Amino acid sequence: MSMWATLNRNVFKRTSTFALAIASGTFFFERTFDLVSNTLFERINKGKLWNDIKDKYE
Amino acid sequence: MTSVVRAGHLAPYFKASSPVVSNGLKIAAAVPTPTDKLVVKPLPKTSTVQTLHGALPIQGLKVKAGAKVPVQVRFAHTDIAVPDFSAYRRKENQDPRVKAEEHVDGRHSFTYLIAGAGSVASAYAAKSVVTQFVSSMAAAADVLALAKIEVNLAEIPEGKSVTFKWRGKPLFIRHRTPEEIATEKAVPLESLRDPQTDEQRAQDPKFLVVIGVCTHLGCVPVANAGDFGGYYCPCHGSHYDASGRIRKGPAPLNLEVPPHTYTDNLLIVG
């Protein structure tokens, strides 16, 4: 529970730090989310994408 | 007393209706009332909102005034049971004897974590929407593909002017001879209608890159013609020199030099 206490008192309680945490969290969230969704898309569409058939034409 | 004197003809009525004594006070009218049992309804057995509200002494209230009747109304609710909110409380708050500071961080950080995660997700969504909207205003890929051309300069012989098509317009690339370069560098600026030095127009003095549209009315000039050995517009007789500068005729400006860069022996226009 001390982790929650540190988080609450240092980050969440003050609006400035909370907003900063949201902004920086968005930065990392965007990268991970894009990476994960791209990987998922490529796994689902494996064999249909240009990268998979490129060596036939080059 | 003065009012009685003035309204003399009304005086009997005043006397009859309100007896006046010497200190100005009315005589208290003592009205005997039967002593009823009173006043606030007994508390209901079940504590629902409706029954509690009906038990409040705020409506249908009958208060008897009189000497023997107690007229106080009780607003102290010490006898009303506190409603049970335990169904709405969090687990940590169920026991009222535990101090709040022992579990406030856990409760607050959970709430803030939910709000923060929602804000992160919505900020990401808003950023994606704005990015897509803004990038929809950018040029399409097929337009961008046509926006630049690469020219192999080794294929242009010295003294020749070659025409390419660039963004729908003719593009003249001229490989100038050393004599032409020397002539253009020696032209005094005062004699020019649109004064530009040769260095301003040709990055590499061996090659001149201009858009082949006459600045007069937009005809395409003819290369290696005219009085100055550069370009000649047949429509109205504008003479350009080997640096694309207007020297004679109706055109007001020099031929336009597009943005271009050199890499090794490639020229990239655009």
XYZ file of C-alpha atoms in Angstrom:
328
model
C 0.000 0.000 0.000
C 2.964 2.301 0.390
C 3.373 2.357 -3.394
C -0.167 3.648 -3.683
C 0.561 6.216 -0.984
C 3.643 7.494 -2.824
C 1.769 7.602 -6.118
C -1.202 9.368 -4.613
C 0.743 11.979 -2.685
C 3.384 12.770 -5.298
C 1.475 12.474 -8.557
C -2.274 12.327 -8.251
C -2.995 14.931 -5.617
C -1.652 17.923 -7.537
C -3.369 18.716 -10.813
C -0.134 19.843 -12.494
C 1.656 16.564 -11.828
C -1.467 14.600 -12.703
C -1.745 16.326 -16.073
C 1.977 15.822 -16.670
C 1.619 12.134 -15.853
C -1.267 11.858 -18.321
C 0.713 13.615 -21.064
C 3.830 11.484 -20.641
C 1.694 8.386 -20.215
C 0.024 9.149 -23.537
C 3.447 9.347 -25.169
C 4.399 5.831 -24.152
C 0.883 4.460 -24.515
C 0.754 5.620 -28.127
C 3.935 3.769 -29.042
C 2.992 0.534 -27.336
C -0.588 0.615 -28.588
C 0.472 1.284 -32.187
C 3.106 -1.433 -32.037
C 0.717 -3.989 -30.584
C -2.103 -3.196 -33.005
C 0.252 -3.249 -35.996
C 1.686 -6.595 -34.962
C -1.821 -7.962 -34.497
C -2.899 -6.651 -37.917
C 0.120 -8.199 -39.623
C -0.419 -11.513 -37.880
C -4.085 -11.646 -38.899
C -3.336 -10.662 -42.515
C -0.226 -12.776 -42.893
C 0.385 -13.683 -46.534
C -1.725 -10.882 -47.962
C 0.576 -7.953 -47.324
C 3.123 -6.399 -49.659
C 5.986 -7.292 -47.354
C 5.060 -10.971 -47.621
C 4.922 -11.112 -51.444
C 7.572 -8.513 -52.172
C 10.307 -11.043 -53.005
C 8.244 -12.414 -55.888
C 8.406 -9.105 -57.719
C 11.848 -7.709 -56.879
C -56.111 60.038 21.655
C -55.684 62.605 18.905
C -57.057 60.215 16.313
C -60.182 59.746 18.352
C -60.678 63.463 18.599
C -60.160 64.062 14.914
C -62.353 61.247 13.655
C -65.092 62.192 16.009
C -67.921 60.527 14.250
C -66.034 57.196 14.134
C -65.103 57.234 17.767
C -67.934 54.976 18.933
C -66.856 52.210 16.595
C -63.263 52.401 17.700
C -64.380 52.252 21.282
C -66.562 49.280 20.640
C -63.981 47.316 18.655
C -60.734 47.986 20.459
C -60.779 48.991 24.023
C -57.831 51.216 24.727
C -56.115 51.373 28.042
C -53.857 54.086 29.282
C -50.513 52.352 28.573
C -51.438 51.743 24.891
C -51.482 47.949 25.034
C -54.340 45.805 23.971
C -55.860 43.649 26.586
C -54.772 40.094 26.023
C -57.683 38.042 24.867
C -57.564 34.893 26.926
C -59.249 32.198 24.912
C -59.654 28.904 26.671
C -58.702 25.954 24.423
C -59.137 22.321 25.004
C -55.877 20.577 25.771
C -55.395 18.117 22.970
C -52.678 15.645 22.801
C -50.075 16.863 20.509
C -48.141 17.628 18.093
C -45.538 15.587 16.277
C -46.556 12.282 14.893
C -44.927 9.250 16.448
C -41.985 7.883 14.549
C -42.799 5.205 12.026
C -41.518 1.690 12.473
C -39.847 1.398 9.089
C -37.399 4.088 8.060
C -38.194 4.708 4.416
C -37.890 8.108 2.859
C -41.640 8.613 2.723
C -42.366 7.682 6.309
C -39.495 9.751 7.626
C -40.675 12.694 5.595
C -44.205 12.265 6.897
C -42.890 12.297 10.431
C -41.157 15.632 10.007
C -43.006 18.492 11.675
C -43.274 20.529 8.490
C -46.701 19.788 7.065
C -50.198 19.179 8.298
C -48.981 20.655 11.477
C -51.590 21.590 14.066
C -50.353 23.593 16.956
C -52.687 24.741 19.596
C -51.813 27.938 21.326
C -52.826 28.621 24.823
C -51.739 28.954 28.373
C -51.677 25.278 29.257
C -50.619 23.796 25.949
C -46.915 23.142 25.219
C -46.114 24.809 21.885
C -42.586 23.723 21.249
C -41.751 21.849 18.073
C -38.858 19.460 18.250
C -36.305 19.661 15.503
C -33.630 17.623 17.229
C -33.459 14.304 15.467
C -31.572 12.391 18.060
C -34.293 9.806 18.083
C -34.146 9.115 14.319
C -32.016 6.186 13.402
C -29.127 6.992 11.037
C -29.838 5.300 7.694
C -27.619 2.418 6.751
C -25.280 3.353 3.911
C -23.046 0.334 4.129
C -24.248 -0.932 0.754
C -22.744 2.193 -0.811
C -19.501 2.286 1.139
C -16.196 0.871 0.016
C -14.807 -2.070 1.845
C -12.265 0.037 3.715
C -14.927 2.437 4.912
C -17.284 -0.128 6.435
C -15.718 0.019 9.870
C -16.249 3.521 11.325
C -13.586 2.995 13.968
C -10.715 2.759 11.454
C -8.954 6.062 10.811
C -9.383 7.464 7.316
C -5.699 8.186 6.808
C -4.949 4.487 7.009
C -6.755 3.719 3.755
C -7.294 7.081 2.050
C -4.315 6.611 -0.295
C -5.582 3.315 -1.586
C -9.049 4.645 -2.289
C -7.885 7.897 -3.858
C -5.186 6.378 -6.012
C -7.660 3.823 -7.369
C -10.058 6.610 -8.353
C -7.309 8.721 -9.874
C -5.878 5.720 -11.691
C -9.208 5.083 -13.416
C -9.551 8.776 -14.319
C -5.940 8.949 -15.501
C -6.206 5.834 -17.667
C -9.355 7.246 -19.251
C -7.595 10.537 -19.905
C -4.615 8.784 -21.507
C -6.893 6.801 -23.789
C -8.932 9.837 -24.791
C -5.809 11.941 -25.350
C -4.488 9.220 -27.669
C -7.826 9.077 -29.509
C -7.965 12.867 -29.846
C -4.387 12.981 -31.120
C -5.132 10.288 -33.724
C -8.251 12.095 -34.943
C -6.448 15.428 -35.229
C -3.459 13.853 -36.965
C -5.663 12.091 -39.511
C -7.624 15.251 -40.164
C -4.529 17.377 -40.625
C -2.743 14.823 -42.806
C -5.810 14.611 -45.042
C -5.007 18.188 -46.066
C -1.510 17.226 -47.222
C -0.745 16.432 -50.841
C -1.538 12.922 -52.023
C 1.255 10.440 -52.707
C 0.763 10.479 -56.498
C 1.028 14.263 -56.502
C 4.155 14.130 -54.355
C 5.674 11.528 -56.684
C 5.339 13.955 -59.603
C 6.575 16.922 -57.627
C 10.270 16.109 -58.051
C 12.330 15.026 -61.029
C 15.861 13.735 -61.197
C 18.015 14.640 -64.166
C 21.277 12.938 -65.036
C 23.499 15.864 -65.947
C 26.030 13.696 -67.774
C 23.474 13.190 -70.557
C 23.312 16.879 -71.420
C 26.064 17.895 -73.821
C 27.793 21.227 -73.490
C 26.082 24.111 -75.208
C 22.716 22.321 -75.370
C 19.426 23.213 -73.701
C 17.234 20.240 -72.822
C 13.535 20.479 -72.022
C 11.810 18.387 -69.363
C 8.282 18.436 -68.016
C 8.072 19.374 -64.376
C 4.766 19.992 -62.542
C 3.003 20.486 -65.843
C 5.462 23.122 -67.054
C 8.475 22.948 -69.371
C 11.796 22.960 -67.578
C 14.917 24.129 -69.407
C 18.287 22.776 -68.341
C 21.179 24.318 -70.166
C 24.740 23.120 -70.083
C 26.590 26.374 -70.637
C 29.906 26.755 -72.364
C 32.755 28.624 -70.625
C 32.297 31.537 -73.037
C 28.618 31.863 -72.106
C 29.471 31.754 -68.401
C 32.093 34.466 -68.850
C 29.661 36.613 -70.866
C 26.880 36.353 -68.306
C 29.169 37.067 -65.379
C 30.404 40.204 -67.136
C 26.936 41.732 -67.701
C 26.596 44.933 -65.628
C 23.568 44.921 -63.316
C 22.531 48.464 -64.306
C 21.761 47.333 -67.835
C 19.215 44.741 -66.635
C 15.470 45.248 -66.333
C 15.231 42.694 -63.461
C 18.682 42.959 -61.861
C 20.019 39.568 -60.760
C 23.612 38.409 -60.846
C 24.515 35.183 -62.591
C 25.573 33.675 -59.230
C 22.086 34.273 -57.842
C 20.510 32.334 -60.688
C 22.895 29.430 -61.274
C 24.227 27.534 -58.253
C 26.569 25.581 -60.469
C 27.709 27.999 -63.209
C 27.918 25.164 -65.737
C 24.173 24.500 -65.570
C 21.232 26.839 -65.807
C 17.861 25.539 -64.561
C 14.845 27.701 -65.460
C 11.134 27.209 -65.994
C 10.381 27.631 -69.672
C 7.442 29.972 -69.354
C 7.829 33.502 -70.666
C 7.105 36.013 -67.940
C 5.219 38.181 -70.372
C 2.134 36.147 -71.317
C 3.239 32.579 -70.695
C 4.448 31.320 -74.044
C 7.267 28.777 -74.190
C 10.500 30.417 -75.369
C 12.741 28.889 -78.004
C 16.173 27.784 -76.841
C 19.457 28.981 -78.387
C 17.787 31.831 -80.226
C 17.440 35.579 -79.933
C 19.868 38.472 -79.833
C 21.559 37.371 -76.593
C 22.180 33.709 -77.347
C 19.820 32.411 -74.704
C 16.089 32.096 -75.173
C 13.693 33.892 -77.466
C 9.931 34.063 -77.027
C 8.295 33.981 -80.479
C 4.938 35.332 -79.289
C 5.930 38.936 -78.604
C 9.666 38.948 -79.102
C 11.224 38.783 -75.654
C 14.953 38.087 -75.654
C 16.530 36.250 -72.697
C 20.244 35.751 -72.251
C 22.058 32.508 -71.361
C 21.292 33.143 -67.709
C 17.533 33.382 -68.392
C 17.439 37.123 -67.719
C 15.176 39.416 -69.731
C 17.224 41.706 -71.947
C 14.872 42.951 -74.640
C 11.157 42.853 -75.394
C 7.962 43.192 -73.370
C 8.573 40.595 -70.583
C 8.981 42.253 -67.170
C 10.884 39.570 -65.228
C 13.651 37.000 -65.653
C 12.750 33.381 -66.280
C 11.895 31.688 -62.993
C 14.540 29.505 -61.346
C 12.890 26.570 -59.512
C 14.378 25.228 -56.264
C 16.966 22.617 -57.184
C 19.876 20.748 -55.629
C 22.850 18.803 -56.995
C 23.919 15.380 -55.776
C 26.976 13.788 -57.404
C 25.992 14.015 -61.084
C 22.231 14.123 -60.442
C 20.144 17.243 -60.459
C 16.988 17.144 -58.301
C 14.382 19.745 -59.139
C 11.568 20.300 -56.624
